[in-house]
PDB file of C-alpha atoms in Angstrom:
ATOM      1  CA  MET A  23      96.020 161.513  87.045  1.00 54.00           C
ATOM      2  CA  VAL A  24      98.818 164.066  87.444  1.00 66.00           C
ATOM      3  CA  ILE A  25      97.640 167.554  88.431  1.00 74.00           C
ATOM      4  CA  SER A  26      99.843 170.624  88.768  1.00 82.00           C
ATOM      5  CA  LYS A  27     100.148 172.132  92.226  1.00 82.00           C
ATOM      6  CA  GLN A  28      98.460 175.322  91.027  1.00 87.00           C
ATOM      7  CA  LYS A  29      95.455 173.478  89.562  1.00 87.00           C
ATOM      8  CA  PHE A  30      95.220 171.279  92.654  1.00 84.00           C
ATOM      9  CA  ASN A  31      95.073 174.348  94.922  1.00 86.00           C
ATOM     10  CA  LEU A  32      92.468 175.921  92.614  1.00 90.00           C
ATOM     11  CA  GLY A  33      90.338 172.779  92.854  1.00 86.00           C
ATOM     12  CA  ILE A  34      90.543 172.857  96.654  1.00 85.00           C
ATOM     13  CA  LEU A  35      89.651 176.567  96.748  1.00 91.00           C
ATOM     14  CA  LEU A  36      86.631 176.138  94.465  1.00 90.00           C
ATOM     15  CA  GLY A  37      85.389 173.159  96.483  1.00 86.00           C
ATOM     16  CA  VAL A  38      85.656 175.111  99.730  1.00 88.00           C
ATOM     17  CA  ILE A  39      83.757 178.057  98.196  1.00 93.00           C
ATOM     18  CA  ALA A  40      80.926 175.725  97.119  1.00 89.00           C
ATOM     19  CA  SER A  41      80.758 174.171 100.602  1.00 87.00           C
ATOM     20  CA  LEU A  42      80.648 177.591 102.286  1.00 92.00           C
ATOM     21  CA  ILE A  43      77.848 178.834 100.016  1.00 94.00           C
ATOM     22  CA  TRP A  44      75.718 175.696 100.319  1.00 90.00           C
ATOM     23  CA  GLY A  45      76.414 175.420 104.044  1.00 89.00           C
ATOM     24  CA  SER A  46      75.384 179.042 104.583  1.00 94.00           C
ATOM     25  CA  TRP A  47      72.120 178.731 102.604  1.00 94.00           C
ATOM     26  CA  PRO A  48      69.889 177.568 105.489  1.00 92.00           C
ATOM     27  CA  VAL A  49      71.389 180.247 107.763  1.00 92.00           C
ATOM     28  CA  ILE A  50      70.895 183.098 105.272  1.00 94.00           C
ATOM     29  CA  SER A  51      67.400 181.808 104.454  1.00 91.00           C
ATOM     30  CA  GLU A  52      66.496 181.871 108.151  1.00 90.00           C
ATOM     31  CA  ILE A  53      67.790 185.454 108.340  1.00 92.00           C
ATOM     32  CA  ALA A  54      65.659 186.291 105.286  1.00 91.00           C
ATOM     33  CA  THR A  55      62.520 185.121 107.096  1.00 86.00           C
ATOM     34  CA  THR A  56      63.330 187.529 109.945  1.00 85.00           C
ATOM     35  CA  HIS A  57      63.503 190.301 107.312  1.00 83.00           C
ATOM     36  CA  ALA A  58      59.817 189.643 106.533  1.00 84.00           C
ATOM     37  CA  LEU A  59      60.565 187.581 103.411  1.00 91.00           C
ATOM     38  CA  SER A  60      58.295 184.538 103.242  1.00 92.00           C
ATOM     39  CA  PRO A  61      59.411 181.167 101.833  1.00 94.00           C
ATOM     40  CA  ILE A  62      57.502 182.021  98.635  1.00 94.00           C
ATOM     41  CA  ASP A  63      59.359 185.359  98.415  1.00 94.00           C
ATOM     42  CA  ILE A  64      62.749 183.637  98.817  1.00 94.00           C
ATOM     43  CA  THR A  65      61.893 180.961  96.252  1.00 95.00           C
ATOM     44  CA  SER A  66      60.576 183.500  93.742  1.00 95.00           C
ATOM     45  CA  LEU A  67      63.673 185.698  94.006  1.00 93.00           C
ATOM     46  CA  ARG A  68      66.013 182.749  93.649  1.00 95.00           C
ATOM     47  CA  PHE A  69      64.541 181.206  90.526  1.00 96.00           C
ATOM     48  CA  THR A  70      63.384 184.320  88.696  1.00 96.00           C
ATOM     49  CA  ILE A  71      66.934 185.689  88.818  1.00 96.00           C
ATOM     50  CA  ALA A  72      68.666 182.348  88.195  1.00 96.00           C
ATOM     51  CA  GLY A  73      66.227 181.510  85.391  1.00 96.00           C
ATOM     52  CA  ALA A  74      66.869 184.812  83.614  1.00 96.00           C
ATOM     53  CA  VAL A  75      70.648 184.393  83.921  1.00 96.00           C
ATOM     54  CA  LEU A  76      70.680 180.743  82.786  1.00 96.00           C
ATOM     55  CA  LEU A  77      68.125 181.018  79.957  1.00 96.00           C
ATOM     56  CA  PRO A  78      70.942 181.759  77.437  1.00 96.00           C
ATOM     57  CA  VAL A  79      72.467 178.358  78.323  1.00 94.00           C
ATOM     58  CA  LEU A  80      69.363 176.603  76.967  1.00 96.00           C
ATOM     59  CA  VAL A  81      69.359 178.827  73.881  1.00 95.00           C
ATOM     60  CA  TYR A  82      73.079 178.221  73.256  1.00 94.00           C
ATOM     61  CA  GLN A  83      72.656 174.453  73.692  1.00 93.00           C
ATOM     62  CA  SER A  84      69.563 174.490  71.412  1.00 93.00           C
ATOM     63  CA  VAL A  85      67.471 172.699  74.041  1.00 94.00           C
ATOM     64  CA  SER A  86      63.993 171.998  72.654  1.00 95.00           C
ATOM     65  CA  LEU A  87      60.797 173.223  74.310  1.00 95.00           C
ATOM     66  CA  ARG A  88      59.587 169.619  74.440  1.00 96.00           C
ATOM     67  CA  LEU A  89      62.643 168.599  76.488  1.00 96.00           C
ATOM     68  CA  ILE A  90      62.111 171.516  78.865  1.00 96.00           C
ATOM     69  CA  LEU A  91      58.416 170.692  79.364  1.00 96.00           C
ATOM     70  CA  THR A  92      59.067 166.993  80.002  1.00 96.00           C
ATOM     71  CA  LYS A  93      62.437 166.260  81.578  1.00 96.00           C
ATOM     72  CA  GLY A  94      62.853 169.857  82.705  1.00 96.00           C
ATOM     73  CA  VAL A  95      59.634 169.723  84.728  1.00 97.00           C
ATOM     74  CA  PHE A  96      60.655 166.502  86.493  1.00 96.00           C
ATOM     75  CA  LEU A  97      64.069 167.969  87.323  1.00 94.00           C
ATOM     76  CA  ALA A  98      62.483 171.209  88.558  1.00 95.00           C
ATOM     77  CA  ILE A  99      60.234 169.278  90.941  1.00 96.00           C
ATOM     78  CA  GLY A 100      63.327 167.661  92.438  1.00 93.00           C
ATOM     79  CA  ALA A 101      65.740 170.595  92.691  1.00 91.00           C
ATOM     80  CA  GLY A 102      63.606 173.625  91.928  1.00 94.00           C
ATOM     81  CA  ALA A 103      60.823 175.570  93.603  1.00 95.00           C
ATOM     82  CA  PRO A 104      59.243 172.619  95.529  1.00 96.00           C
ATOM     83  CA  TYR A 105      62.625 171.785  97.102  1.00 95.00           C
ATOM     84  CA  VAL A 106      63.342 175.371  98.178  1.00 95.00           C
ATOM     85  CA  LEU A 107      59.783 175.947  99.434  1.00 96.00           C
ATOM     86  CA  LEU A 108      59.856 172.759 101.498  1.00 96.00           C
ATOM     87  CA  GLY A 109      63.270 173.674 102.902  1.00 95.00           C
ATOM     88  CA  THR A 110      62.417 177.266 103.831  1.00 94.00           C
ATOM     89  CA  TYR A 111      59.067 176.340 105.392  1.00 95.00           C
ATOM     90  CA  GLY A 112      60.885 173.612 107.333  1.00 95.00           C
ATOM     91  CA  ILE A 113      63.480 176.117 108.578  1.00 93.00           C
ATOM     92  CA  GLU A 114      60.638 178.300 109.918  1.00 91.00           C
ATOM     93  CA  LEU A 115      59.352 175.335 111.950  1.00 92.00           C
ATOM     94  CA  SER A 116      62.658 173.724 112.926  1.00 89.00           C
ATOM     95  CA  SER A 117      66.108 175.306 112.445  1.00 86.00           C
ATOM     96  CA  SER A 118      68.802 175.919 109.854  1.00 87.00           C
ATOM     97  CA  ALA A 119      71.145 173.636 111.819  1.00 82.00           C
ATOM     98  CA  HIS A 120      68.732 170.717 111.438  1.00 86.00           C
ATOM     99  CA  PHE A 121      68.359 171.424 107.711  1.00 90.00           C
ATOM    100  CA  GLY A 122      72.145 171.452 107.266  1.00 85.00           C
ATOM    101  CA  THR A 123      72.484 167.943 108.673  1.00 83.00           C
ATOM    102  CA  ILE A 124      69.219 166.182 107.791  1.00 88.00           C
ATOM    103  CA  ALA A 125      68.620 167.308 104.177  1.00 89.00           C
ATOM    104  CA  PRO A 126      72.030 166.435 102.622  1.00 84.00           C
ATOM    105  CA  SER A 127      72.357 163.217 104.603  1.00 83.00           C
ATOM    106  CA  SER A 128      68.838 162.105 103.628  1.00 88.00           C
ATOM    107  CA  MET A 129      69.687 162.875 100.004  1.00 85.00           C
ATOM    108  CA  LEU A 130      72.669 160.513 100.187  1.00 81.00           C
ATOM    109  CA  VAL A 131      70.515 157.740 101.662  1.00 86.00           C
ATOM    110  CA  PHE A 132      67.728 158.093  99.069  1.00 90.00           C
ATOM    111  CA  SER A 133      70.247 158.396  96.217  1.00 86.00           C
ATOM    112  CA  SER A 134      72.005 155.222  97.339  1.00 84.00           C
ATOM    113  CA  PHE A 135      68.780 153.238  97.583  1.00 87.00           C
ATOM    114  CA  GLY A 136      67.639 154.642  94.235  1.00 89.00           C
ATOM    115  CA  SER A 137      70.913 153.632  92.593  1.00 86.00           C
ATOM    116  CA  VAL A 138      70.455 150.068  93.832  1.00 87.00           C
ATOM    117  CA  LEU A 139      66.795 149.921  92.801  1.00 89.00           C
ATOM    118  CA  PHE A 140      66.974 151.591  89.381  1.00 88.00           C
ATOM    119  CA  PHE A 141      70.605 151.184  88.269  1.00 84.00           C
ATOM    120  CA  LYS A 142      71.347 147.828  89.937  1.00 85.00           C
ATOM    121  CA  GLU A 143      74.415 149.244  91.673  1.00 82.00           C
ATOM    122  CA  LYS A 144      75.964 147.160  94.423  1.00 82.00           C
ATOM    123  CA  LEU A 145      76.644 148.867  97.740  1.00 79.00           C
ATOM    124  CA  ALA A 146      80.025 148.199  99.307  1.00 81.00           C
ATOM    125  CA  PHE A 147      80.189 147.273 102.992  1.00 85.00           C
ATOM    126  CA  SER A 148      81.579 150.725 103.837  1.00 83.00           C
ATOM    127  CA  ARG A 149      78.724 152.489 102.040  1.00 80.00           C
ATOM    128  CA  CYS A 150      76.097 150.348 103.779  1.00 87.00           C
ATOM    129  CA  MET A 151      77.608 151.184 107.158  1.00 88.00           C
ATOM    130  CA  GLY A 152      77.648 154.864 106.205  1.00 85.00           C
ATOM    131  CA  ILE A 153      73.950 154.821 105.287  1.00 85.00           C
ATOM    132  CA  THR A 154      73.168 153.064 108.570  1.00 88.00           C
ATOM    133  CA  ALA A 155      75.145 155.691 110.497  1.00 88.00           C
ATOM    134  CA  ILE A 156      73.273 158.520 108.736  1.00 85.00           C
ATOM    135  CA  ILE A 157      69.891 157.014 109.643  1.00 86.00           C
ATOM    136  CA  VAL A 158      71.044 156.582 113.256  1.00 88.00           C
ATOM    137  CA  GLY A 159      72.328 160.174 113.376  1.00 86.00           C
ATOM    138  CA  VAL A 160      69.079 161.661 112.051  1.00 83.00           C
ATOM    139  CA  THR A 161      67.137 159.537 114.555  1.00 83.00           C
ATOM    140  CA  VAL A 162      69.334 160.742 117.437  1.00 84.00           C
ATOM    141  CA  ILE A 163      68.636 164.374 116.467  1.00 79.00           C
ATOM    142  CA  GLY A 164      64.893 163.682 116.287  1.00 74.00           C
ATOM    143  CA  VAL A 165      64.677 161.795 119.590  1.00 74.00           C
ATOM    144  CA  VAL A 166      65.044 164.971 121.672  1.00 67.00           C
ATOM    145  CA  ASN A 167      62.035 166.482 119.898  1.00 63.00           C
ATOM    146  CA  PHE A 168      59.969 163.342 120.500  1.00 64.00           C
ATOM    147  CA  ASN A 169      60.875 163.666 124.186  1.00 63.00           C
ATOM    148  CA  ARG A 170      59.854 167.335 124.192  1.00 66.00           C
ATOM    149  CA  LEU A 171      56.683 166.510 122.242  1.00 57.00           C
ATOM    150  CA  ASN A 172      57.416 169.398 119.877  1.00 78.00           C
ATOM    151  CA  PRO A 173      55.311 168.635 116.786  1.00 86.00           C
ATOM    152  CA  GLU A 174      56.439 171.764 114.894  1.00 89.00           C
ATOM    153  CA  ILE A 175      60.137 170.855 115.024  1.00 88.00           C
ATOM    154  CA  LEU A 176      59.341 167.252 114.109  1.00 87.00           C
ATOM    155  CA  LEU A 177      57.281 168.410 111.123  1.00 93.00           C
ATOM    156  CA  GLY A 178      60.141 170.700 110.044  1.00 93.00           C
ATOM    157  CA  ASP A 179      62.621 167.823 110.309  1.00 90.00           C
ATOM    158  CA  LEU A 180      60.315 165.601 108.235  1.00 93.00           C
ATOM    159  CA  MET A 181      60.223 168.370 105.620  1.00 96.00           C
ATOM    160  CA  PHE A 182      64.031 168.234 105.512  1.00 94.00           C
ATOM    161  CA  VAL A 183      63.850 164.484 104.874  1.00 94.00           C
ATOM    162  CA  GLY A 184      61.442 165.345 102.053  1.00 96.00           C
ATOM    163  CA  CYS A 185      64.020 167.817 100.703  1.00 95.00           C
ATOM    164  CA  GLY A 186      66.552 164.992 100.649  1.00 91.00           C
ATOM    165  CA  ALA A 187      64.124 162.787  98.720  1.00 94.00           C
ATOM    166  CA  LEU A 188      63.409 165.549  96.182  1.00 95.00           C
ATOM    167  CA  TRP A 189      67.093 166.302  95.573  1.00 90.00           C
ATOM    168  CA  ALA A 190      67.811 162.578  95.261  1.00 89.00           C
ATOM    169  CA  SER A 191      65.162 162.359  92.519  1.00 92.00           C
ATOM    170  CA  PHE A 192      66.957 165.181  90.663  1.00 91.00           C
ATOM    171  CA  THR A 193      70.260 163.303  90.999  1.00 84.00           C
ATOM    172  CA  LEU A 194      68.783 160.008  89.811  1.00 89.00           C
ATOM    173  CA  PHE A 195      66.889 161.540  86.865  1.00 91.00           C
ATOM    174  CA  SER A 196      70.015 163.453  85.783  1.00 86.00           C
ATOM    175  CA  LYS A 197      72.033 160.249  85.902  1.00 82.00           C
ATOM    176  CA  TYR A 198      69.386 158.250  84.044  1.00 89.00           C
ATOM    177  CA  TRP A 199      69.004 160.829  81.272  1.00 91.00           C
ATOM    178  CA  GLN A 200      72.771 161.525  81.061  1.00 85.00           C
ATOM    179  CA  LEU A 201      72.183 165.283  80.948  1.00 85.00           C
ATOM    180  CA  ASN A 202      74.883 167.935  80.859  1.00 83.00           C
ATOM    181  CA  SER A 203      75.075 169.416  84.373  1.00 81.00           C
ATOM    182  CA  TRP A 204      74.708 173.008  83.154  1.00 87.00           C
ATOM    183  CA  VAL A 205      71.712 172.125  80.947  1.00 90.00           C
ATOM    184  CA  ALA A 206      70.020 170.294  83.833  1.00 90.00           C
ATOM    185  CA  THR A 207      70.620 173.217  86.188  1.00 89.00           C
ATOM    186  CA  ALA A 208      69.416 175.747  83.611  1.00 93.00           C
ATOM    187  CA  MET A 209      66.199 173.786  83.001  1.00 95.00           C
ATOM    188  CA  VAL A 210      65.510 173.666  86.751  1.00 94.00           C
ATOM    189  CA  SER A 211      65.988 177.427  87.108  1.00 94.00           C
ATOM    190  CA  VAL A 212      64.086 178.398  83.947  1.00 96.00           C
ATOM    191  CA  VAL A 213      61.062 176.150  84.616  1.00 97.00           C
ATOM    192  CA  SER A 214      60.895 177.268  88.257  1.00 96.00           C
ATOM    193  CA  GLY A 215      61.499 180.874  87.225  1.00 96.00           C
ATOM    194  CA  VAL A 216      58.519 180.879  84.856  1.00 96.00           C
ATOM    195  CA  VAL A 217      56.265 179.533  87.625  1.00 96.00           C
ATOM    196  CA  CYS A 218      57.647 181.984  90.202  1.00 95.00           C
ATOM    197  CA  ALA A 219      57.668 185.116  88.011  1.00 93.00           C
ATOM    198  CA  PRO A 220      54.114 186.279  88.921  1.00 93.00           C
ATOM    199  CA  PHE A 221      54.960 186.039  92.636  1.00 94.00           C
ATOM    200  CA  THR A 222      58.183 187.988  92.095  1.00 93.00           C
ATOM    201  CA  ILE A 223      56.180 191.017  90.949  1.00 91.00           C
ATOM    202  CA  GLU A 224      54.458 191.129  94.347  1.00 91.00           C
ATOM    203  CA  VAL A 225      57.774 190.592  96.147  1.00 92.00           C
ATOM    204  CA  ILE A 226      59.257 193.617  94.360  1.00 92.00           C
ATOM    205  CA  LYS A 227      56.209 195.756  95.198  1.00 91.00           C
ATOM    206  CA  ASN A 228      56.171 194.906  98.908  1.00 90.00           C
ATOM    207  CA  ASN A 229      59.867 194.960  99.892  1.00 90.00           C
ATOM    208  CA  PRO A 230      62.671 197.562  99.937  1.00 91.00           C
ATOM    209  CA  ILE A 231      65.064 197.414  96.988  1.00 91.00           C
ATOM    210  CA  GLU A 232      68.152 196.984  99.220  1.00 91.00           C
ATOM    211  CA  LEU A 233      66.689 193.813 100.740  1.00 91.00           C
ATOM    212  CA  LEU A 234      65.777 192.434  97.315  1.00 92.00           C
ATOM    213  CA  ILE A 235      69.260 193.093  95.913  1.00 92.00           C
ATOM    214  CA  TYR A 236      70.970 191.471  98.909  1.00 92.00           C
ATOM    215  CA  HIS A 237      68.887 188.299  99.004  1.00 92.00           C
ATOM    216  CA  GLY A 238      68.372 188.205  95.229  1.00 93.00           C
ATOM    217  CA  ILE A 239      72.107 188.136  94.533  1.00 95.00           C
ATOM    218  CA  TYR A 240      72.732 185.557  97.245  1.00 96.00           C
ATOM    219  CA  GLN A 241      69.854 183.221  96.361  1.00 94.00           C
ATOM    220  CA  GLY A 242      69.797 183.670  92.583  1.00 95.00           C
ATOM    221  CA  ILE A 243      73.498 184.065  91.769  1.00 95.00           C
ATOM    222  CA  LEU A 244      75.637 182.647  94.580  1.00 95.00           C
ATOM    223  CA  VAL A 245      73.545 179.617  95.586  1.00 93.00           C
ATOM    224  CA  ALA A 246      71.852 178.701  92.307  1.00 90.00           C
ATOM    225  CA  ILE A 247      74.770 179.389  89.935  1.00 90.00           C
ATOM    226  CA  LEU A 248      78.175 180.149  91.507  1.00 92.00           C
ATOM    227  CA  ALA A 249      78.166 177.283  94.022  1.00 89.00           C
ATOM    228  CA  LEU A 250      77.269 174.765  91.323  1.00 83.00           C
ATOM    229  CA  TYR A 251      79.958 176.111  88.989  1.00 85.00           C
ATOM    230  CA  CYS A 252      82.608 175.978  91.734  1.00 88.00           C
ATOM    231  CA  TYR A 253      81.656 172.430  92.706  1.00 84.00           C
ATOM    232  CA  SER A 254      81.512 171.185  89.097  1.00 78.00           C
ATOM    233  CA  LYS A 255      84.878 172.787  88.307  1.00 83.00           C
ATOM    234  CA  SER A 256      86.398 171.334  91.484  1.00 83.00           C
ATOM    235  CA  VAL A 257      85.219 167.838  90.536  1.00 76.00           C
ATOM    236  CA  ALA A 258      86.589 168.330  87.001  1.00 77.00           C
ATOM    237  CA  ILE A 259      90.028 169.242  88.412  1.00 83.00           C
ATOM    238  CA  LEU A 260      90.266 166.881  91.388  1.00 78.00           C
ATOM    239  CA  GLY A 261      88.025 164.010  90.285  1.00 71.00           C
ATOM    240  CA  ALA A 262      84.720 162.791  91.700  1.00 62.00           C
ATOM    241  CA  ALA A 263      86.250 161.002  94.704  1.00 57.00           C
ATOM    242  CA  ARG A 264      88.070 164.075  95.976  1.00 67.00           C
ATOM    243  CA  GLY A 265      85.186 166.352  95.055  1.00 66.00           C
ATOM    244  CA  ALA A 266      82.885 164.296  97.258  1.00 64.00           C
ATOM    245  CA  ILE A 267      84.835 165.519 100.279  1.00 68.00           C
ATOM    246  CA  PHE A 268      83.350 168.986  99.860  1.00 76.00           C
ATOM    247  CA  ALA A 269      79.788 167.640  99.898  1.00 72.00           C
ATOM    248  CA  SER A 270      80.516 166.181 103.337  1.00 70.00           C
ATOM    249  CA  LEU A 271      81.665 169.616 104.564  1.00 77.00           C
ATOM    250  CA  VAL A 272      78.195 171.145 104.117  1.00 81.00           C
ATOM    251  CA  PRO A 273      76.644 169.847 107.409  1.00 80.00           C
ATOM    252  CA  PRO A 274      79.471 171.030 109.713  1.00 82.00           C
ATOM    253  CA  VAL A 275      79.646 174.391 107.901  1.00 85.00           C
ATOM    254  CA  SER A 276      75.902 174.854 108.400  1.00 84.00           C
ATOM    255  CA  LEU A 277      76.081 173.882 112.068  1.00 81.00           C
ATOM    256  CA  ILE A 278      79.032 176.175 112.817  1.00 83.00           C
ATOM    257  CA  LEU A 279      77.436 179.147 111.035  1.00 88.00           C
ATOM    258  CA  SER A 280      74.126 178.542 112.847  1.00 87.00           C
ATOM    259  CA  TYR A 281      75.994 178.677 116.148  1.00 84.00           C
ATOM    260  CA  ILE A 282      78.037 181.785 115.238  1.00 88.00           C
ATOM    261  CA  VAL A 283      75.499 183.843 113.264  1.00 90.00           C
ATOM    262  CA  LEU A 284      72.152 182.819 114.775  1.00 87.00           C
ATOM    263  CA  ASP A 285      73.324 181.924 118.303  1.00 83.00           C
ATOM    264  CA  ASP A 286      71.621 178.543 117.959  1.00 77.00           C
ATOM    265  CA  LEU A 287      72.368 176.400 121.001  1.00 76.00           C
ATOM    266  CA  MET A 288      72.918 172.736 120.195  1.00 76.00           C
ATOM    267  CA  THR A 289      71.689 170.024 122.531  1.00 78.00           C
ATOM    268  CA  THR A 290      73.824 167.008 123.371  1.00 84.00           C
ATOM    269  CA  ASN A 291      71.616 164.875 121.116  1.00 82.00           C
ATOM    270  CA  GLU A 292      72.118 167.278 118.214  1.00 79.00           C
ATOM    271  CA  ILE A 293      75.903 167.347 118.653  1.00 85.00           C
ATOM    272  CA  ILE A 294      76.152 163.547 118.880  1.00 88.00           C
ATOM    273  CA  GLY A 295      73.728 163.054 115.989  1.00 86.00           C
ATOM    274  CA  SER A 296      75.595 165.556 113.805  1.00 84.00           C
ATOM    275  CA  VAL A 297      78.942 163.856 114.447  1.00 88.00           C
ATOM    276  CA  ILE A 298      77.424 160.461 113.581  1.00 88.00           C
ATOM    277  CA  ILE A 299      75.950 161.928 110.374  1.00 86.00           C
ATOM    278  CA  CYS A 300      79.305 163.456 109.322  1.00 83.00           C
ATOM    279  CA  VAL A 301      81.057 160.118 109.889  1.00 87.00           C
ATOM    280  CA  GLY A 302      78.267 158.330 108.017  1.00 84.00           C
ATOM    281  CA  MET A 303      78.523 160.723 105.068  1.00 79.00           C
ATOM    282  CA  SER A 304      82.298 160.217 104.942  1.00 80.00           C
ATOM    283  CA  LEU A 305      81.749 156.446 104.828  1.00 83.00           C
ATOM    284  CA  ALA A 306      78.944 156.663 102.252  1.00 77.00           C
ATOM    285  CA  LEU A 307      80.998 158.976 100.015  1.00 71.00           C
ATOM    286  CA  GLY A 308      84.051 156.721 100.224  1.00 72.00           C
ATOM    287  CA  ILE A 309      86.249 159.275 102.001  1.00 71.00           C
ATOM    288  CA  ILE A 310      86.686 156.768 104.838  1.00 75.00           C
ATOM    289  CA  LYS A 311      86.943 153.138 103.778  1.00 74.00           C
ATOM    290  CA  LEU A 312      85.562 150.546 106.164  1.00 70.00           C
ATOM    291  CA  ASN A 313      85.778 146.829 105.526  1.00 68.00           C
ATOM    292  CA  ARG A 314      85.496 143.720 107.613  1.00 62.00           C
ATOM    293  CA  SER A 315      89.250 143.717 108.237  1.00 58.00           C
ATOM    294  CA  GLY A 316      89.662 147.324 109.359  1.00 57.00           C
ATOM    295  CA  LEU A 317      89.447 151.040 108.703  1.00 55.00           C
ATOM    296  CA  SER A 318      91.353 153.212 106.252  1.00 55.00           C
ATOM    297  CA  ILE A 319      91.192 156.823 105.094  1.00 52.00           C
ATOM    298  CA  LYS A 320      91.234 157.401 101.355  1.00 52.00           C
ATOM    299  CA  GLN A 321      94.572 158.816 100.271  1.00 45.00           C
ATOM    300  CA  SER A 322      94.997 161.237  97.393  1.00 43.00           C
ATOM    301  CA  SER A 323      96.923 160.061  94.361  1.00 42.00           C
ATOM    302  CA  SER A 324      99.820 162.047  92.953  1.00 37.00           C
ATOM    303  CA  ILE A 325      99.209 165.688  92.272  1.00 40.00           C
TER     304      ILE A 325
END
């Protein structure tokens, strides 16, 4: 596929924006908890705002109420309020840095196994090695907490694995039902928004308006809508293979921001584990090709 230089640069820019927003989510969510916003508050703000903004998408696409109450509910369980609640509660127990590495990498592992089990996909040697590396990396990060006998951090890390499983279910259901990405996202936000709306009333009553505007715009607009649009548009311009590169940027972005913004100190285990995870994600996504005869890095086709 021939792409103009201008469109190619636009695709790169949009992909980077999506990576920065998604990579910053655990960091900003941890900051929100220090501002006296609970995980329920964060979740309610995110989906009430996103649901209100995306409701016209369902109206425009003439999506039936039956579809929303069946497939929409399943999708919302995977990528909606349960996912965000599990992630934010996990961040309170563990750290945003751990979320940034464990959740997306676990999602890739569960999605790969689900694709084999339900769609009969065959995993290439490189992808199998990538999945193995991800599991090893997550284990390396967790070992230090086993040694410290810190049950809270371990529980938080297990919650992040659960986040990966939930998001993988959203990915697999979306693929199985062949849903338009915007319709699927809108159903997640609207269903979750309806459930969260009663809690949002209490959030508005108990918090200053400046705090609500700041975190409401970030959670409800930037994370739930803008990041998805940027990523989808980037994939449309560059193709799925190139777009996958930006998904692999999320863990390092999260780790770097945790270090800079939150002054999180990384242990040797966490650094080594994170590097292994990033390499594993690159292998699993096909950015780095590994076969029995050697190693190669995927080259871009003509632009």
